[in-house]
Structure formats: structure tokens, C-alpha cells
Coordinates of C-alpha atoms in Angstrom, one line a residue:
Chain A
M6 CA 165.3 32.5 85.5
G7 CA 161.5 32.8 84.3
R8 CA 160.3 34.7 81.6
D9 CA 158.9 37.4 84.0
D10 CA 162.3 37.6 86.0
R11 CA 163.9 38.1 82.8
T12 CA 161.5 40.7 81.6
S13 CA 161.8 42.7 85.2
V14 CA 165.6 42.6 84.6
R15 CA 165.6 44.1 81.2
L16 CA 162.9 46.6 82.4
R17 CA 165.3 47.5 85.3
R18 CA 168.3 47.7 82.9
R19 CA 166.5 49.7 80.4
L20 CA 165.5 52.4 83.4
V21 CA 169.2 52.5 84.7
T22 CA 170.4 53.2 81.1
A23 CA 167.8 56.2 80.7
V24 CA 168.7 57.4 84.3
V25 CA 172.4 57.6 83.5
L26 CA 172.1 58.9 80.0
L27 CA 169.6 61.5 81.4
A28 CA 172.1 62.2 84.3
V29 CA 174.8 62.6 81.6
V30 CA 173.0 65.2 79.5
S31 CA 171.3 67.0 82.5
P32 CA 174.2 69.7 82.8
V33 CA 173.5 71.0 79.3
L34 CA 169.6 71.1 80.0
R35 CA 170.3 72.8 83.2
D36 CA 173.3 74.9 81.8
R37 CA 175.3 74.2 84.9
D38 CA 178.8 72.5 85.0
S39 CA 179.7 70.2 87.7
F40 CA 181.8 67.0 88.3
P41 CA 181.7 64.2 87.3
L42 CA 178.4 65.4 85.1
S43 CA 179.7 68.3 83.0
T44 CA 178.7 70.4 80.0
Y45 CA 182.3 70.1 79.1
P46 CA 182.8 73.7 78.2
M47 CA 186.6 73.5 77.9
Y48 CA 187.6 75.6 75.0
A49 CA 183.9 76.1 74.3
S50 CA 183.9 80.0 74.1
T51 CA 185.1 82.2 71.4
R52 CA 188.4 83.7 72.3
P53 CA 189.5 87.1 71.3
D54 CA 193.2 88.0 70.6
V55 CA 193.5 90.2 73.2
V56 CA 193.1 88.4 76.7
A57 CA 193.4 89.5 80.6
F58 CA 195.6 87.4 82.4
P59 CA 195.7 87.5 86.2
T60 CA 199.3 86.3 87.5
V61 CA 202.0 87.3 90.1
V62 CA 205.3 88.5 88.6
G63 CA 208.6 89.4 90.5
R64 CA 210.9 92.2 90.0
E65 CA 214.6 92.5 90.5
A66 CA 216.3 95.2 92.1
D67 CA 216.8 96.9 88.7
G68 CA 213.1 96.8 87.9
R69 CA 213.5 93.8 85.7
R70 CA 210.6 91.5 85.5
V71 CA 211.0 88.1 86.5
R72 CA 208.3 85.3 85.4
L73 CA 207.5 83.1 88.7
S74 CA 206.6 79.3 88.3
L75 CA 203.3 77.8 88.8
Q76 CA 204.8 76.2 91.9
A77 CA 205.8 79.4 93.1
I78 CA 202.7 81.1 92.4
A79 CA 200.0 78.6 93.3
R80 CA 201.8 75.6 94.5
T81 CA 200.4 73.4 91.5
D82 CA 201.7 72.2 88.2
D83 CA 198.5 73.0 86.4
A84 CA 198.1 76.2 84.7
L85 CA 194.2 76.1 84.9
I86 CA 194.3 75.8 88.6
G87 CA 197.0 78.4 88.8
Q88 CA 194.9 80.9 87.0
A89 CA 191.7 79.9 88.8
R90 CA 193.3 80.7 92.3
V91 CA 194.9 84.2 91.2
D92 CA 191.8 85.1 89.7
Q93 CA 190.0 84.1 92.7
A94 CA 192.2 86.1 95.1
I95 CA 192.0 89.1 93.0
D96 CA 188.1 89.1 92.8
E97 CA 187.7 88.3 96.6
G98 CA 189.9 91.2 97.4
R99 CA 192.8 88.8 98.9
A100 CA 195.6 90.0 96.4
G101 CA 197.7 91.1 99.4
A102 CA 197.5 87.7 101.0
L103 CA 198.3 85.9 97.9
C104 CA 201.2 88.3 97.5
A105 CA 202.3 87.5 101.0
D106 CA 202.0 83.6 100.6
V107 CA 204.1 83.8 97.1
A108 CA 206.6 86.0 99.0
G109 CA 208.2 83.0 100.6
R110 CA 208.7 80.9 97.6
V111 CA 210.3 83.4 94.9
P112 CA 214.0 83.4 93.7
E113 CA 216.9 84.8 95.4
A114 CA 217.3 87.7 93.2
V115 CA 213.6 89.1 93.3
T116 CA 213.2 92.1 95.4
R117 CA 209.5 92.9 95.1
I118 CA 206.7 90.8 94.1
E119 CA 203.4 91.9 92.1
V120 CA 199.9 90.6 91.9
V121 CA 199.0 91.8 88.4
T122 CA 196.6 91.7 85.7
E123 CA 198.2 91.9 82.4
R124 CA 196.3 92.3 79.0
H125 CA 198.2 90.6 76.0
D126 CA 197.6 90.0 72.4
V127 CA 198.2 86.3 72.6
V128 CA 199.1 85.7 68.9
H129 CA 201.8 88.5 69.2
L130 CA 203.0 87.1 72.6
V131 CA 203.3 83.6 71.1
G132 CA 205.1 85.1 68.0
G133 CA 207.8 86.8 70.1
H134 CA 206.3 90.3 69.5
G135 CA 205.6 93.0 72.0
S136 CA 202.2 92.0 73.2
L137 CA 201.4 94.0 76.5
V138 CA 198.5 96.0 76.0
D139 CA 198.1 97.3 79.7
R140 CA 198.6 96.4 83.0
A141 CA 197.0 96.7 86.6
V142 CA 198.7 96.1 89.9
H143 CA 196.5 94.6 92.6
A144 CA 199.2 94.3 95.4
T145 CA 202.7 94.6 96.3
C146 CA 205.2 93.3 98.6
E147 CA 208.5 92.2 99.6
P148 CA 210.1 88.6 99.7
T149 CA 210.2 86.9 103.0
G150 CA 212.0 83.6 102.3
Chain B
M4 CA 152.9 53.3 68.5
T5 CA 153.9 52.3 65.1
G6 CA 155.4 49.3 63.7
R7 CA 158.5 51.2 62.9
D8 CA 158.8 52.2 66.1
L9 CA 158.5 48.7 67.6
A10 CA 161.0 47.7 65.0
L11 CA 163.5 50.4 66.5
G12 CA 162.9 49.5 69.8
V13 CA 163.7 45.8 69.2
R14 CA 166.8 46.7 67.6
I15 CA 167.9 49.2 70.1
D16 CA 167.0 46.2 72.8
S17 CA 169.1 43.7 70.8
W18 CA 171.9 46.0 70.7
L19 CA 171.8 47.2 74.3
F20 CA 171.3 43.4 75.7
E21 CA 173.2 41.5 73.2
P22 CA 174.6 38.6 75.2
A23 CA 178.5 38.8 75.8
P24 CA 181.0 36.6 77.5
A25 CA 182.2 37.6 81.1
E26 CA 185.6 38.1 79.6
R27 CA 184.4 41.2 77.8
L28 CA 183.6 42.9 80.9
A29 CA 186.5 41.4 82.8
V30 CA 188.7 43.0 80.4
L31 CA 187.0 46.3 80.6
R32 CA 187.3 46.1 84.3
I33 CA 191.0 45.2 84.1
L34 CA 191.9 48.3 81.6
V35 CA 189.8 51.0 83.5
G36 CA 190.9 49.6 87.0
A37 CA 194.6 49.5 85.8
F38 CA 194.2 52.7 84.1
S39 CA 192.7 54.3 87.4
V40 CA 195.1 52.9 89.5
T41 CA 197.9 54.0 87.7
Y42 CA 196.5 57.6 87.3
L43 CA 196.0 58.0 91.1
A44 CA 199.7 56.9 91.6
V45 CA 201.2 59.1 89.2
R46 CA 198.9 62.0 90.3
L47 CA 199.6 60.9 93.9
P48 CA 201.4 64.5 94.6
V49 CA 198.5 66.4 93.5
F50 CA 195.9 64.4 95.4
L51 CA 198.1 64.3 98.5
A52 CA 198.5 68.2 98.4
L53 CA 194.8 68.5 98.6
A54 CA 195.3 67.7 102.5
E55 CA 197.4 71.0 103.0
R56 CA 195.0 73.0 100.6
Q57 CA 194.1 76.6 101.9
G58 CA 191.6 79.1 100.5
Q59 CA 187.9 79.1 99.5
L60 CA 186.2 75.9 99.2
D61 CA 183.6 75.7 96.3
P62 CA 182.1 72.3 96.6
V63 CA 180.6 70.7 93.6
G64 CA 178.8 67.5 92.5
L65 CA 178.6 64.7 95.1
L66 CA 180.2 67.1 97.6
W67 CA 177.9 69.9 97.3
W68 CA 177.1 69.7 101.1
L69 CA 180.6 70.2 102.2
A70 CA 181.3 73.1 104.4
E71 CA 184.7 73.0 105.4
P72 CA 187.8 71.4 104.0
L73 CA 188.4 68.1 104.9
S74 CA 191.1 67.0 107.5
S75 CA 194.5 66.4 106.5
G76 CA 194.7 62.9 107.8
L77 CA 191.4 62.0 106.3
V78 CA 192.4 63.0 102.7
V79 CA 195.8 61.2 102.9
A80 CA 194.1 57.9 104.2
W81 CA 191.6 58.2 101.8
V82 CA 193.7 58.8 98.7
I83 CA 196.0 55.6 99.9
A84 CA 193.0 53.5 100.8
M85 CA 191.9 54.2 97.1
L86 CA 195.3 52.8 95.7
V87 CA 194.9 49.8 97.6
V88 CA 191.1 49.1 96.6
G89 CA 192.0 50.0 93.4
V90 CA 194.5 47.2 92.8
A91 CA 192.0 44.6 94.4
F92 CA 189.4 46.0 92.2
T93 CA 191.5 45.5 89.1
A94 CA 192.5 42.0 90.1
G95 CA 189.0 41.2 91.0
V96 CA 189.5 40.3 94.7
A97 CA 186.2 40.9 96.7
P98 CA 184.5 42.5 93.8
R99 CA 181.2 43.4 95.3
A100 CA 183.1 45.4 97.9
S101 CA 186.0 46.6 96.3
G102 CA 184.4 47.8 93.0
P103 CA 181.7 50.0 94.4
C104 CA 184.4 51.4 97.2
F105 CA 187.0 52.1 94.7
A106 CA 184.7 53.8 92.1
V107 CA 182.9 55.9 94.6
G108 CA 186.0 56.8 96.5
V109 CA 187.9 57.9 93.1
A110 CA 184.7 59.8 92.3
L111 CA 184.7 61.6 95.6
A112 CA 188.6 62.6 95.4
A113 CA 188.4 63.8 91.8
T114 CA 185.3 65.9 93.2
Y115 CA 187.1 67.0 95.9
R116 CA 190.2 68.2 93.7
S117 CA 187.3 70.2 91.5
S118 CA 185.9 71.8 94.5
W119 CA 188.1 74.7 94.9
G120 CA 186.7 77.1 92.3
Q121 CA 187.9 75.2 89.2
V122 CA 186.1 72.5 87.7
L123 CA 188.6 70.1 85.8
W124 CA 187.4 67.9 82.8
L125 CA 190.2 65.5 83.0
E126 CA 188.8 62.8 85.0
N127 CA 185.0 62.8 84.2
L128 CA 184.8 59.9 81.7
M129 CA 187.2 57.8 83.6
V130 CA 185.2 58.3 86.6
L131 CA 181.8 57.6 84.9
Q132 CA 183.1 54.3 83.0
L133 CA 184.6 53.3 86.4
L134 CA 181.3 53.9 88.2
I135 CA 179.3 51.6 85.6
V136 CA 182.2 48.8 85.4
A137 CA 182.5 48.7 89.3
F138 CA 178.6 48.2 89.8
S139 CA 178.3 45.5 87.4
A140 CA 179.1 41.7 87.4
N141 CA 182.6 42.4 86.5
A142 CA 184.4 39.6 88.2
D143 CA 183.1 36.6 86.7
A144 CA 186.2 35.9 84.5
W145 CA 189.6 36.9 84.8
A146 CA 189.4 37.7 88.6
A147 CA 191.5 36.5 91.5
S148 CA 188.3 35.6 93.3
R149 CA 187.7 32.8 90.8
R150 CA 190.9 30.9 91.2
T151 CA 189.0 27.7 92.0
E152 CA 188.1 25.9 88.6
R153 CA 184.4 26.8 87.6
P154 CA 182.7 26.1 84.4
P155 CA 182.7 29.1 82.4
T156 CA 179.8 31.3 82.3
E157 CA 177.5 31.5 79.4
P158 CA 177.3 34.5 77.2
S159 CA 174.8 37.1 79.1
A160 CA 173.4 40.5 78.7
A161 CA 174.6 40.9 82.3
Y162 CA 178.2 41.2 80.9
G163 CA 177.2 42.9 77.6
W164 CA 174.8 45.5 78.6
P165 CA 177.2 47.6 81.1
V166 CA 179.9 47.6 78.2
R167 CA 177.4 49.0 76.0
L168 CA 176.3 51.6 78.6
A169 CA 179.9 52.6 79.0
A170 CA 179.8 53.0 75.2
L171 CA 176.9 55.2 75.1
V172 CA 178.1 57.3 78.1
T173 CA 181.4 58.1 76.3
V174 CA 179.6 58.9 73.1
A175 CA 177.2 61.2 74.9
T176 CA 180.3 63.3 76.6
Y177 CA 181.7 63.9 73.3
V178 CA 178.5 65.0 71.7
L179 CA 178.1 67.2 74.5
A180 CA 181.3 68.8 74.2
G181 CA 180.3 69.4 70.4
V182 CA 177.1 70.9 71.5
T183 CA 178.5 73.1 74.2
K184 CA 180.8 74.5 71.7
L185 CA 178.1 75.5 69.4
R186 CA 175.8 76.6 71.9
V187 CA 178.5 78.8 73.6
G188 CA 180.6 79.7 70.6
G189 CA 178.1 79.6 67.9
L190 CA 179.3 79.3 64.3
D191 CA 182.1 81.6 65.2
W192 CA 183.8 78.6 66.9
M193 CA 184.4 77.0 63.7
L194 CA 184.4 79.8 61.3
G195 CA 186.3 82.4 63.1
D196 CA 189.9 82.6 64.9
T197 CA 188.8 80.9 67.8
L198 CA 191.0 77.9 67.4
R199 CA 194.2 79.7 66.7
N200 CA 193.4 82.0 69.6
H201 CA 192.9 79.0 72.1
I202 CA 196.1 77.6 71.1
A203 CA 198.1 81.0 71.5
Y204 CA 196.1 81.5 74.6
S205 CA 197.4 78.3 76.3
A206 CA 200.8 79.0 75.1
A207 CA 200.8 82.6 76.5
R208 CA 199.4 81.5 79.8
L209 CA 202.1 78.9 80.3
E210 CA 204.8 81.5 79.4
L211 CA 202.9 84.6 81.7
F212 CA 203.2 81.7 84.5
G213 CA 207.0 81.1 84.0
E214 CA 206.4 77.6 82.3
A215 CA 207.5 76.4 78.9
S216 CA 204.9 76.4 76.5
S217 CA 204.6 73.7 73.2
P218 CA 207.2 74.5 70.7
L219 CA 204.9 73.7 67.9
S220 CA 202.3 76.2 69.0
R221 CA 204.2 79.1 67.8
S222 CA 204.2 77.7 64.0
V223 CA 200.7 76.5 64.4
V224 CA 199.6 79.9 65.3
Q225 CA 201.1 81.5 62.3
L226 CA 199.1 79.3 59.8
G227 CA 196.2 81.8 61.1
S228 CA 193.1 81.2 58.8
W229 CA 194.3 77.8 57.4
L230 CA 193.4 76.6 61.0
R231 CA 189.6 76.8 60.4
P232 CA 188.9 73.5 58.9
F233 CA 190.5 71.9 61.8
A234 CA 188.2 74.0 64.0
V235 CA 185.3 72.3 62.0
L236 CA 186.8 69.1 62.2
A237 CA 187.1 69.2 65.9
V238 CA 183.3 69.8 66.0
L239 CA 182.5 67.2 63.7
I240 CA 184.6 64.5 65.5
E241 CA 182.7 65.4 68.7
L242 CA 179.3 65.6 67.1
A243 CA 179.9 62.6 64.9
A244 CA 180.9 60.3 67.9
P245 CA 177.6 58.1 67.8
V246 CA 178.9 56.5 64.7
A247 CA 181.4 54.6 67.2
L248 CA 178.5 52.6 68.1
V249 CA 177.9 51.2 64.8
G250 CA 180.9 49.3 65.0
G251 CA 183.4 48.0 62.1
R252 CA 185.5 50.6 60.1
L253 CA 183.2 53.4 61.2
R254 CA 183.9 52.9 64.8
T255 CA 187.7 52.4 64.4
T256 CA 188.0 55.6 62.0
W257 CA 186.1 57.6 64.7
T258 CA 188.4 56.1 67.5
V259 CA 191.6 57.1 65.5
L260 CA 190.3 60.7 64.6
A261 CA 189.2 61.4 68.2
W262 CA 192.4 60.1 69.5
T263 CA 194.6 62.1 67.1
M264 CA 192.3 65.1 68.4
H265 CA 193.4 64.6 71.9
A266 CA 197.2 63.8 70.6
A267 CA 197.2 67.4 68.8
I268 CA 195.6 69.0 72.2
A269 CA 198.4 67.5 74.0
A270 CA 201.0 68.6 71.6
L271 CA 199.8 72.1 71.0
L272 CA 198.3 73.3 74.1
F273 CA 200.2 70.9 76.7
V274 CA 196.7 69.9 78.2
V275 CA 196.6 66.2 78.4
F276 CA 193.4 64.1 78.8
P277 CA 194.9 60.8 79.9
F278 CA 192.0 58.5 79.5
P279 CA 191.3 58.8 75.8
L280 CA 195.0 59.3 75.2
A281 CA 195.8 56.0 76.8
G282 CA 193.1 54.4 74.3
V283 CA 191.1 53.1 77.3
A284 CA 188.3 55.7 77.2
F285 CA 187.5 53.7 73.7
A286 CA 188.0 50.3 74.7
C287 CA 184.2 49.8 75.4
F288 CA 183.7 49.9 71.6
Y289 CA 185.3 46.8 71.2
R290 CA 184.9 42.9 71.6
L291 CA 187.4 43.0 74.6
E292 CA 187.4 39.2 75.0
H293 CA 189.8 38.8 72.0
L294 CA 192.3 41.1 73.7
P295 CA 194.2 38.8 75.8
G296 CA 194.6 36.5 72.6
S297 CA 195.5 39.3 70.4
V298 CA 198.3 40.5 72.9
R299 CA 199.4 36.8 73.1
R300 CA 199.8 36.4 69.4
L301 CA 201.3 39.7 68.9
P302 CA 205.0 38.8 69.1
A303 CA 204.4 36.0 66.3
Q304 CA 202.7 38.6 64.4
L305 CA 205.6 41.1 64.6
R306 CA 208.1 38.2 63.8
S307 CA 205.9 37.3 60.7
L308 CA 206.1 41.0 59.7
G309 CA 209.9 41.3 60.1
R310 CA 210.0 38.3 57.7
G311 CA 208.0 40.0 55.1
G312 CA 204.6 38.2 56.0
T313 CA 201.4 40.0 55.8
P314 CA 199.7 40.9 59.1
T315 CA 196.7 39.0 59.4
N316 CA 195.1 40.0 62.4
P317 CA 197.3 42.5 64.5
I318 CA 194.6 43.3 67.0
G319 CA 192.2 40.4 66.7
G320 CA 191.1 41.5 63.5
P321 CA 188.0 43.4 62.2
A322 CA 185.9 40.3 62.1
S323 CA 186.2 39.2 65.9
W324 CA 186.2 43.1 67.0

């Protein structure tokens, strides 16, 4: 390989390095998260101690609340995905459709299903103390399973 | 341009284009390839479930143009094909085809997974390193395609540069994460109760979804403001990532701290970043050509330790790494 070839190869590698690095930092410059180029915003926001959680719960005949699993709610094992699906359904006015979808996957003892947003004091909740601040019900339905 | 600028340029060039043996890039190919194939295999149910996925498609990244969900058959065939091609890439079979196919295929599969309204951040670095390694001369050593005897290749920048580029990208992702915390959360992220609330939030979310949360999180949340120094430390670790490029003890100290941070996140939040936790994300900071020899010597080292000897060089030694 001659000197000119080596120089052109180096130049090309320098250019590729610059383009790749620019691409990697570009989401921050554009303030836009994507994949695989990202601003890496996970846990970046400040988090208050009282937080709203969209979720789906079951009720037994005596009114007792039953927490449903991620698999029952959103057919996933990832809490982030599960939360996003419930959140999306509520935001897009599809809470009833989500309720009907979950209705086929709940335990036998459940007689009613509710799509809700619950606001909790998360520090109290993790400490095992009363944490529910308020609660909004978006849709209700009965099990179909 | 001043003499100092020129000197800096020369130093950057000599670091970026430092000749390396083909084995360094080959070992990185094997590590990143084996990890990616294992990850795909372990998460196969999740990727196959994308075939049945219903709801609002919100395409991101390379799939921004996608208007409708992909057909079930295509998703299943794609994921299975990636497993097969991934094994070929890792083994160094038909590297010019298997590498780009596997890297682009995994990038697309992971992008499709993030195209349903929630971008996930667990696979970004794996995909970025895979793309860099796959499009380089990664199979000039330790490859099934080189079974016939050939003279060993000379050390070259062609083998060193991709590893250095992977290291630069890895460092950039950590710095970006730190910058985003300061940009979005401000100093409050470090000086307030944000870290405590994030830990409590993750545990609460799991409990409200009927799942078990980390048993450690309850005790740690009770530490309250004592957690603030750890919030400062977390941001400092991310912003200090460039020291890993210096090498030596600085690099190893940063790697251990970053790994510990991921281990703490996994233990407290039940959020696992598998690529760094497996150590593969940090492999590009090391002279990997020494790894096979170090692994071969490990049993003898352990036996020596058992007899009360001194471990001279358990992972290849600081001089060679």
C-alpha cells in the first residue's frame, strides 16, 4: 500500500469516526430520543414522591382488590412496557378495549376489572404504609375467561 | 493551526490508529457476537411475541417509515434467521455476509421492539458495538473461515481502529446519560431526593403490577437523604467515562465503578442492563488478544492461589492489558 493509499484510508477512517460520534451525540443536539441513537433519558427526570400510576386491577365479589400480573395486563414481563401500554390505552380513549382484552386473562376469583389511574406516595408504599392519594376509574368490565 | 493543535491531532491519530493484532478485533467479535446470540436466545419469547403484537405502532429509528405492523411470519422468520446468522458471525463463517446481515438484522429487530410507544434503552450499546465490529475486518483471526494455514497477519490499524471506535462510542453513551440527567433533572437530580424516589417508584410500579419488587429497595429507600452522595456518584461515574480511554488503573477503576452501578440498579430496581453487566460492553477498553491466553492460564493461577501462591497475572496483567 502506497503512502497516498494509506493517507486516503486514514482520511476515510477519520471521517467515519467523526460521523459515527456525531450520530451518537445527535439525539442530545436534536433533543429527540430514538433507537439505537438515544439521549439515554432513563431515570433522568427528577421524580416527586407522589406519582400517578396507570394500571388494571381486579375486584373479588366482596370488593377486595386483586393486583393483576404484567402478563395478565399487557402480556409482557417488562414493567416499562406494561405501564406504557396502559398509559397509551387511557390517553387514546381505549381503556374499555384494554379492559376487554385483560378480561380473558384474570384469575378465577376476580368478578370485576377496572382500568384505573392511582396516585401513590411511593416512599410510603414501599415502606408498607397507606399510600393511595386518589384514584380515577377509566373503564370497568367483567371477566370473560 | 498552532503547534499544540498539531501535536494533539498527532496524539489522537496515534491512539485511534494504533496498530493491533487481528486477534484483538477477533476476540471482540466473538464476545459481542456470542453475547448478542445468547441475548436473542434468552429473550426469544419476547421477540417472537412481537409477531402477535397488536395496538398502535409508533415506529422509531431505522423503521421510521413503517406504516403497518409486520406480518407474523416475517417476524418469526427474521428472529430465527438472526440466531443462525449470529452463530455464523460469531464463529467467523462468511464474515463479509454474516457480519453485516447479523448486525443490521439485530438492529432492526431491536428497533421494531422499541416501535410500540416505548423506546427501551437496554439494547442500544449492544447494537452500536455490533454494527462497528460487524462492518470491520473482524475475521482475520480466530475464524472458521481461516481453517487453512495462513501466515499470521501483521498488526494493523485495520484491527485496532474498530476497537477504539467501539470504545469511543461506549464512552459517549455514558457521558450522554450523565449530560441528560443534568439537562433534564438539573442539579436537583444529585442534591434532592430523586434517587430515593426513583428506587421507590420502580418498586411501587412492580407492586402495583402484581410483581415482586426488590427486597433491598425497602431498606435502601429508608436511608432517605443518605442516598444523595450516591446520586452524585452515579452522575460522576457517567460523566467521567472518558478516563476509560486512558487505560491502565484509571480505566479499570472506572470499569469496576460503572459495573457496580449497573449491579446496584439491577439489585435495587430490578432493571437489568445485560450488556454492561456481562462485562462485554467494557471489553473494547482492553487488549483483548491476551484474553484467550489468560483464560487458559486461569486454572493454573487458581491452583497457585489455593497453594498460597501470589496471583501474578490473573487476567493477563496490567502490563499486557
